XYZ file of C-alpha atoms in Angstrom:
568
model
C 100.205 187.103 29.655
C 101.440 190.155 27.725
C 104.689 189.656 25.808
C 106.666 191.382 23.086
C 106.865 189.800 19.656
C 110.453 188.744 20.371
C 109.381 187.059 23.622
C 106.571 185.326 21.737
C 109.026 183.917 19.184
C 111.122 182.359 21.940
C 108.075 181.036 23.802
C 106.823 179.423 20.600
C 110.186 177.728 20.015
C 110.086 176.430 23.572
C 106.530 175.148 23.049
C 107.780 173.252 19.980
C 110.613 171.820 22.112
C 113.254 173.217 19.774
C 116.754 172.203 20.934
C 118.898 174.317 18.647
C 118.518 177.456 16.579
C 121.254 177.967 13.978
C 121.743 181.591 13.119
C 123.611 184.853 12.712
C 122.513 188.122 14.335
C 121.764 191.427 12.628
C 119.864 194.652 13.204
C 116.341 193.461 12.420
C 116.515 190.424 14.746
C 118.301 191.959 17.737
C 115.169 191.966 19.906
C 114.816 188.226 19.239
C 118.494 187.623 20.019
C 118.101 189.570 23.257
C 115.325 187.214 24.333
C 117.387 184.176 23.305
C 120.128 185.479 25.604
C 117.749 185.685 28.579
C 116.779 181.998 28.556
C 118.545 178.630 28.429
C 115.981 176.170 27.056
C 116.664 176.896 23.376
C 120.364 176.867 22.508
C 121.700 179.106 19.777
C 124.550 178.007 17.478
C 126.449 180.897 15.930
C 127.486 179.967 12.396
C 129.856 182.045 10.265
C 127.565 182.443 7.242
C 123.785 182.266 6.894
C 124.040 179.537 4.253
C 125.758 177.463 6.936
C 122.904 178.164 9.362
C 120.284 176.657 7.075
C 122.493 173.701 6.060
C 123.175 172.965 9.737
C 119.454 173.078 10.529
C 118.947 170.845 7.486
C 121.504 168.269 8.682
C 119.890 168.300 12.119
C 116.459 167.646 10.570
C 117.638 164.925 8.165
C 119.317 162.925 10.913
C 116.364 163.182 13.318
C 112.587 163.204 13.058
C 112.458 166.858 14.042
C 112.106 170.252 12.384
C 115.343 172.211 11.945
C 115.286 175.920 12.827
C 117.373 178.799 11.465
C 117.343 182.500 12.392
C 118.700 185.175 10.052
C 118.513 188.920 9.676
C 116.984 190.911 6.813
C 118.541 191.817 3.467
C 121.835 189.973 2.877
C 121.121 187.730 5.855
C 118.096 186.167 4.199
C 119.547 186.229 0.663
C 122.596 184.342 1.976
C 120.159 181.792 3.405
C 118.310 181.208 0.116
C 120.741 178.544 -1.125
C 120.165 176.524 2.031
C 116.405 177.023 1.796
C 116.339 175.856 -1.836
C 118.484 172.847 -0.892
C 115.973 171.812 1.755
C 113.029 172.475 -0.558
C 114.347 170.220 -3.313
C 114.903 167.369 -0.845
C 111.664 167.909 1.157
C 113.387 168.663 4.463
C 111.266 170.150 7.299
C 112.706 173.511 8.342
C 111.373 176.705 9.891
C 113.393 179.765 8.939
C 112.740 182.923 10.944
C 113.950 186.041 9.171
C 114.025 189.637 10.328
C 112.512 192.375 8.210
C 112.695 196.161 8.259
C 109.913 197.900 10.262
C 106.471 197.625 8.634
C 106.327 201.358 7.859
C 109.591 201.045 5.878
C 108.593 198.050 3.752
C 108.657 198.984 0.080
C 110.757 202.111 0.721
C 114.141 200.549 -0.188
C 115.147 200.791 3.457
C 118.596 199.760 4.653
C 118.937 195.958 4.410
C 115.474 195.533 2.909
C 114.614 192.837 0.379
C 111.281 191.329 -0.619
C 111.839 188.167 1.388
C 108.426 186.687 0.628
C 108.903 187.272 -3.109
C 112.485 186.019 -3.230
C 111.784 182.805 -1.309
C 108.335 181.995 -2.722
C 109.660 179.583 -5.413
C 111.785 177.590 -2.934
C 109.636 177.218 0.187
C 106.636 175.091 0.999
C 105.025 178.275 2.315
C 106.051 181.670 3.683
C 104.508 184.336 5.886
C 105.032 188.074 6.422
C 103.740 188.896 9.913
C 102.081 192.344 9.895
C 100.279 192.118 13.244
C 101.901 190.885 16.443
C 98.568 189.290 17.428
C 99.044 186.837 14.536
C 102.619 185.879 15.435
C 102.067 182.844 17.699
C 99.494 181.272 15.387
C 101.754 181.890 12.385
C 104.698 180.106 14.014
C 102.413 177.214 14.956
C 101.303 176.998 11.331
C 104.905 177.099 10.165
C 105.901 174.051 12.238
C 102.749 172.188 11.210
C 103.298 172.871 7.515
C 107.006 172.050 7.640
C 106.475 168.599 9.149
C 103.131 167.373 7.774
C 102.312 165.999 4.334
C 105.317 166.312 2.051
C 107.778 168.104 4.351
C 109.592 171.269 3.381
C 111.001 174.613 4.534
C 108.604 177.292 5.786
C 109.742 180.893 6.276
C 108.335 183.421 8.765
C 109.367 187.030 8.028
C 109.065 189.288 11.093
C 109.439 193.096 10.816
C 111.533 194.647 13.570
C 108.667 196.659 15.023
C 106.556 193.514 15.326
C 109.240 191.900 17.464
C 109.147 194.936 19.787
C 105.341 195.351 19.999
C 103.405 193.767 22.881
C 100.220 191.685 22.876
C 98.518 188.935 24.842
C 100.249 185.604 24.288
C 98.507 182.284 23.754
C 100.056 179.426 21.802
C 97.493 177.349 19.871
C 97.335 173.710 20.958
C 96.387 172.652 17.435
C 96.037 174.200 14.036
C 93.509 173.778 11.235
C 93.895 175.110 7.709
C 90.942 174.697 5.354
C 93.105 174.753 2.231
C 95.657 172.263 3.521
C 94.589 168.719 4.401
C 97.167 166.098 3.323
C 95.724 162.684 2.505
C 97.064 160.031 4.873
C 95.118 156.856 4.086
C 95.616 155.315 0.648
C 92.550 154.579 -1.498
C 91.462 151.000 -0.777
C 90.465 150.320 -4.357
C 93.834 151.470 -5.684
C 95.683 149.412 -3.087
C 93.669 146.346 -4.126
C 94.690 146.932 -7.776
C 98.319 147.310 -6.690
C 98.258 144.035 -4.751
C 96.825 142.193 -7.755
C 99.558 143.555 -10.048
C 102.312 142.678 -7.570
C 101.074 139.095 -7.217
C 100.839 138.683 -11.006
C 104.288 140.128 -11.714
C 106.886 138.019 -13.542
C 109.719 140.570 -13.430
C 108.918 142.815 -10.444
C 110.966 145.728 -9.126
C 110.609 147.941 -6.047
C 112.029 151.441 -6.435
C 112.191 153.638 -3.330
C 113.236 157.217 -2.621
C 113.625 159.799 0.095
C 109.957 159.546 1.047
C 110.698 156.258 2.803
C 113.305 157.997 4.973
C 111.253 161.126 5.659
C 108.148 159.174 6.655
C 110.110 156.693 8.797
C 108.794 153.804 6.724
C 111.998 151.733 6.504
C 110.701 148.934 8.756
C 107.475 148.685 6.748
C 109.455 148.582 3.493
C 111.765 145.814 4.728
C 108.772 143.750 5.807
C 107.056 144.089 2.416
C 110.215 143.374 0.382
C 110.893 140.202 2.378
C 107.235 139.217 2.160
C 107.308 139.444 -1.657
C 110.877 138.330 -2.337
C 111.321 141.107 -4.931
C 114.498 143.023 -5.827
C 114.699 146.555 -4.437
C 116.688 149.650 -5.310
C 117.136 153.028 -3.588
C 117.633 156.458 -5.080
C 120.488 158.650 -3.867
C 118.065 160.243 -1.395
C 116.654 156.893 -0.334
C 119.898 155.167 0.693
C 119.474 153.496 4.058
C 115.730 153.093 3.544
C 116.520 149.457 2.783
C 119.661 147.709 4.148
C 122.467 147.855 1.574
C 123.904 144.562 2.851
C 120.663 142.634 2.237
C 120.722 140.166 -0.689
C 117.541 141.606 -2.192
C 119.149 145.040 -2.543
C 120.563 145.570 -6.034
C 122.287 148.869 -5.309
C 121.500 152.481 -6.042
C 119.980 153.237 -9.442
C 120.266 156.162 -11.809
C 123.026 158.198 -13.426
C 125.712 156.587 -11.264
C 123.698 153.568 -10.176
C 124.700 149.931 -10.513
C 124.379 148.036 -13.776
C 122.027 145.500 -12.170
C 119.741 148.153 -10.649
C 119.405 150.100 -13.901
C 118.883 147.003 -16.035
C 116.263 145.602 -13.646
C 114.532 148.981 -13.511
C 114.364 149.149 -17.298
C 113.280 145.556 -17.948
C 110.802 144.917 -15.127
C 107.139 144.272 -15.945
C 105.667 145.646 -12.692
C 107.293 148.555 -10.876
C 106.365 149.650 -7.362
C 107.614 153.204 -6.780
C 107.591 154.304 -3.139
C 108.241 157.900 -2.048
C 110.211 158.687 -5.205
C 109.595 161.071 -8.093
C 111.154 159.582 -11.271
C 113.814 162.298 -11.285
C 115.869 162.904 -14.436
C 118.989 161.595 -12.663
C 117.081 158.415 -11.779
C 115.421 157.239 -14.989
C 117.339 159.221 -17.594
C 115.344 159.914 -20.740
C 111.596 159.315 -20.080
C 111.018 158.316 -23.717
C 113.699 155.636 -23.493
C 112.261 154.496 -20.154
C 108.817 154.122 -21.743
C 110.107 151.870 -24.543
C 109.668 148.779 -22.357
C 105.993 148.329 -21.382
C 105.444 147.913 -17.663
C 102.738 148.521 -15.082
C 103.668 151.221 -12.579
C 102.300 151.618 -9.052
C 103.279 154.911 -7.426
C 102.864 155.700 -3.713
C 103.449 159.308 -2.611
C 102.057 161.780 -0.086
C 102.240 164.515 -2.724
C 99.721 164.055 -5.568
C 101.633 166.547 -7.748
C 104.610 164.147 -7.830
C 102.551 161.362 -9.397
C 102.541 161.115 -13.221
C 104.621 164.300 -13.426
C 107.462 162.810 -15.504
C 106.246 159.248 -16.051
C 102.623 158.172 -16.490
C 101.633 155.630 -13.854
C 98.903 152.992 -13.896
C 97.982 152.824 -10.214
C 98.443 156.114 -8.323
C 98.151 155.867 -4.533
C 98.198 159.136 -2.591
C 98.902 158.635 1.085
C 101.346 158.401 3.957
C 103.952 155.858 2.885
C 104.087 153.683 6.060
C 100.298 153.414 6.236
C 100.017 152.452 2.561
C 102.832 149.874 2.816
C 101.162 148.410 5.903
C 97.867 148.067 4.073
C 99.520 146.467 1.015
C 101.231 143.908 3.280
C 97.955 143.238 5.102
C 96.007 142.685 1.894
C 98.674 140.349 0.497
C 98.419 138.272 3.668
C 94.623 138.223 3.539
C 94.561 137.178 -0.135
C 96.747 134.208 0.713
C 98.429 134.123 -2.706
C 102.130 134.236 -3.500
C 103.995 135.690 -6.495
C 104.906 133.224 -9.278
C 107.954 131.492 -7.721
C 109.192 130.012 -11.004
C 109.088 133.360 -12.798
C 110.670 135.126 -9.814
C 113.497 132.573 -9.728
C 114.201 133.167 -13.426
C 114.136 136.943 -12.839
C 116.656 136.664 -10.003
C 118.873 134.517 -12.223
C 118.882 137.328 -14.803
C 119.661 139.915 -12.109
C 122.558 137.788 -10.840
C 123.956 137.707 -14.390
C 123.841 141.521 -14.449
C 125.505 141.546 -11.024
C 128.283 139.481 -12.554
C 129.399 142.574 -14.464
C 130.924 143.804 -11.183
C 130.244 147.365 -12.279
C 131.858 148.943 -9.209
C 135.273 147.336 -9.704
C 138.358 149.531 -9.610
C 142.136 149.107 -9.621
C 142.899 147.818 -6.127
C 146.632 147.498 -6.865
C 147.137 151.163 -7.672
C 150.092 152.917 -6.062
C 147.989 156.103 -5.987
C 145.130 156.350 -3.478
C 141.844 155.420 -5.105
C 138.840 157.311 -3.726
C 136.718 154.159 -3.688
C 139.278 152.552 -1.380
C 139.069 155.474 1.066
C 135.274 155.146 1.285
C 135.466 151.363 1.707
C 137.957 151.829 4.553
C 135.746 154.530 6.076
C 132.921 151.979 6.104
C 135.132 149.318 7.701
C 136.645 151.589 10.341
C 133.236 152.966 11.386
C 131.589 149.512 11.072
C 128.896 151.149 8.967
C 127.622 153.081 11.985
C 128.720 156.598 11.037
C 126.484 159.477 10.066
C 127.905 160.413 6.670
C 127.408 163.864 5.176
C 128.721 164.732 1.741
C 129.163 167.704 -0.484
C 128.424 167.448 -4.204
C 130.510 165.898 -6.952
C 132.501 162.740 -7.551
C 133.132 162.231 -3.838
C 129.360 162.268 -3.232
C 128.821 159.471 -5.745
C 131.705 157.372 -4.400
C 130.293 157.714 -0.888
C 126.851 156.646 -2.135
C 128.280 153.688 -4.061
C 130.791 152.301 -1.570
C 129.471 153.088 1.919
C 126.831 150.455 2.696
C 124.015 152.264 4.467
C 121.930 149.790 6.436
C 119.936 152.317 8.455
C 117.844 155.357 7.534
C 118.918 158.915 8.418
C 122.629 158.039 8.262
C 123.251 159.614 4.834
C 122.945 163.382 4.421
C 123.574 164.957 1.021
C 122.129 167.587 -1.283
C 120.399 165.420 -3.864
C 117.980 167.686 -5.696
C 119.826 171.012 -5.787
C 123.363 169.629 -5.723
C 124.740 172.275 -3.356
C 128.498 172.515 -2.938
C 129.272 173.638 0.600
C 126.463 171.579 2.149
C 128.623 168.911 3.785
C 130.454 170.624 6.654
C 127.596 172.724 8.083
C 125.201 169.771 7.677
C 127.679 167.632 9.635
C 127.638 170.252 12.406
C 123.867 169.903 12.716
C 124.144 166.119 12.724
C 126.870 166.143 15.376
C 124.808 168.382 17.659
C 121.806 166.106 17.184
C 123.888 162.998 17.933
C 126.628 163.899 20.416
C 129.130 161.082 20.857
C 128.289 159.455 17.511
C 130.809 159.269 14.665
C 130.060 161.907 12.008
C 132.022 162.033 8.743
C 131.957 164.745 6.093
C 133.062 163.329 2.738
C 134.028 166.242 0.533
C 136.179 167.555 -2.305
C 138.713 170.365 -2.362
C 136.268 172.547 -4.321
C 133.200 171.928 -2.147
C 134.900 172.237 1.221
C 136.039 175.782 0.445
C 132.459 176.936 -0.127
C 131.669 176.933 3.611
C 135.082 176.311 5.147
C 134.602 179.201 7.585
C 132.359 176.839 9.570
C 135.555 175.275 10.924
C 135.368 178.223 13.316
C 131.879 177.177 14.450
C 133.130 173.626 14.983
C 135.896 174.982 17.220
C 133.553 177.159 19.251
C 131.106 174.336 19.944
C 133.722 171.534 20.089
C 132.160 169.494 17.290
C 134.429 166.489 16.555
C 133.429 166.008 12.902
C 135.832 163.943 10.794
C 136.417 165.604 7.416
C 137.362 163.117 4.680
C 138.688 165.227 1.809
C 139.097 163.295 -1.463
C 141.557 165.731 -2.994
C 142.166 165.254 -6.717
C 143.121 168.856 -7.468
C 140.162 169.281 -9.812
C 136.499 170.136 -9.720
C 136.210 166.415 -10.260
C 132.760 165.909 -11.732
C 133.194 168.917 -13.998
C 136.535 167.502 -15.160
C 134.950 164.083 -15.798
C 132.258 165.584 -18.035
C 134.850 167.704 -19.836
C 136.950 164.605 -20.472
C 134.052 162.503 -21.748
C 131.932 165.059 -23.577
C 134.022 168.197 -24.179
C 137.153 166.902 -25.883
C 139.403 167.024 -22.787
C 139.077 170.800 -22.612
C 139.356 171.384 -18.868
C 137.900 174.894 -18.787
C 138.257 176.297 -15.261
C 138.035 172.863 -13.602
C 141.624 172.687 -12.409
C 142.248 174.202 -9.001
C 145.867 175.372 -9.123
C 145.909 177.504 -5.985
C 144.833 175.102 -3.254
C 145.639 175.881 0.374
C 147.607 173.600 2.644
C 144.532 172.042 4.239
C 146.505 170.630 7.173
C 147.815 174.067 8.115
C 144.408 175.604 7.478
C 142.728 173.118 9.826
C 145.428 173.714 12.436
C 144.970 177.490 12.159
C 141.362 176.990 13.299
C 142.593 174.893 16.233
C 141.840 171.472 14.738
C 143.905 168.419 13.821
C 145.082 168.078 10.208
C 146.482 164.992 8.458
C 147.818 164.604 4.923
C 147.668 161.077 3.481
C 149.589 160.308 0.269
C 149.905 156.493 0.194
C 147.269 153.733 0.016
C 149.042 151.879 2.830
C 148.404 154.798 5.189
C 144.671 155.217 4.537
C 143.311 152.768 7.093
C 145.691 153.864 9.841
C 144.838 157.533 9.338
C 141.112 156.842 9.534
C 141.516 154.747 12.677
C 143.601 157.463 14.319
C 141.041 160.109 13.368
C 138.079 158.260 14.842
C 140.030 157.430 18.002
C 140.242 161.175 18.652
C 136.656 161.402 19.839
C 136.920 164.990 21.055
C 138.740 166.483 18.057
C 137.746 167.647 14.622
C 140.197 165.866 12.331
C 140.722 167.106 8.781
C 141.982 164.217 6.608
C 143.423 165.382 3.280
C 143.661 162.297 1.022
C 145.707 162.800 -2.161
C 143.665 160.684 -4.582
C 144.136 159.731 -8.231
C 143.319 162.936 -10.177
C 142.160 160.979 -13.227
C 139.736 158.614 -11.504
C 136.156 158.822 -12.806
C 132.806 157.730 -11.375
C 131.340 154.706 -13.127
C 128.825 153.467 -14.139
C 127.530 156.640 -15.734
C 124.419 157.479 -17.732
C 125.010 160.554 -19.860
C 122.362 163.279 -19.618
C 119.575 162.643 -22.129
C 120.427 158.956 -22.468
C 118.450 155.952 -21.246
C 119.095 153.816 -18.186
C 120.580 150.943 -20.174
C 122.955 153.215 -22.104
C 125.546 153.172 -19.343
C 129.226 153.966 -19.663
C 131.065 151.345 -17.626
C 134.573 151.598 -16.220
C 137.520 150.968 -18.491
C 138.740 147.359 -18.532
C 141.206 146.951 -15.684
């Protein structure tokens, strides 16, 4: 079968059973768009900005077990996409980005809309390719999907010059792919697992700390089984929320900069720590030197060997696929026939319950101004905890993480590593397309939502009934909080004094807008919004402009050096 490069691209996407391609056309990808037009197996979603294309593909991938796909043109098309690519890279999200490039003979000649795509994206992709021969195109796309999904997932970019997409060759899609330099370890080392089991059974003050790797590897069921088997406390990172049910008694809340008092204290004072699919991020453990002050044995499970002992030295490294390693740990514990020290574990839980008694997430429930925490709690109640929740970045992100109890994996989509404002709405579009008929909420702030607000047009075109929950405090909230606490109340450029009327703005795009000013109206507005199953509803909640996110660990401080909320 002889096909053009553009036809090969579409055939490859069909072979990979791609449902949606999120993109924006331009000169160097017009042959590919022409072939998209001629078929109906792969649907294209026209975004209004290339950053939105990658975020939408990202949201699609996070909420499913599939690879998200974006298609952008050369030059400004691909540079606009870089923020989305870096977002996915930091959070290990499997994406394939197909970018157009100027014709091969023009590369390096400063041609119209030419940039060095491979060079620009190299630091923020798992791998990238520049296709110089159409005969290599099918195999390259196969490699891209394999790399994106296997091992530690991540975005992979395929740069295709315009002449390559027009040139013909014989087409054959590889059934499998083998790369000598890339062979991720799947099975954990038996000797290391045996050491880990021994440490876990000897622990007096154990702690299980889990991250996004549990979600990405679909290991939640294995984690739940092991945690119940051991009876240990467990915490999730921001990226790991939903990997363990938030309503379970053994869950002590999220840890880290805005984690719970009990999670941070238990993390700091444990004697054996089992880290699963997490990377000891600076927002998670604070100052590594402070963290190391309390001696503890650390077991670290991760598919990526470069993530182990990068920030914190561990005692038992286990490289492998998280569900397989957790399965083997559970099996060995059963075969040993021993149980952890029940007396010591009971005393440890008593200490944790004392820390829980701090009630670190309390807030003023009698306020006559809408409290953001209250909005998120009501969102949880109205959706019965079943919504797919996307967020932007800032205070609203932390309140959503703290107060929405995620009991299932792949229900919480946010930019954790890069902290990308503008992520929420386009990510919610991808989630809604992946889960038609399911409730999808975008929790955002008045600063973040304006970063990619043009995607309201995309939502109208494709009838995506996302519910936008805007926690509007009239500030760049997290910036204002830091300026209040650490910069002498000097609110440099954090006050937004020219906000649009969001209700009218939503209506101008053909959506439903609601402004909510009173606490008594919060629940009713949310119920009304979610009743409108076919409409995008933009809820503008006027929240307390002075409300801060607590607890808080200041940058450079240790986990136990938390700032708690003011006495209420």
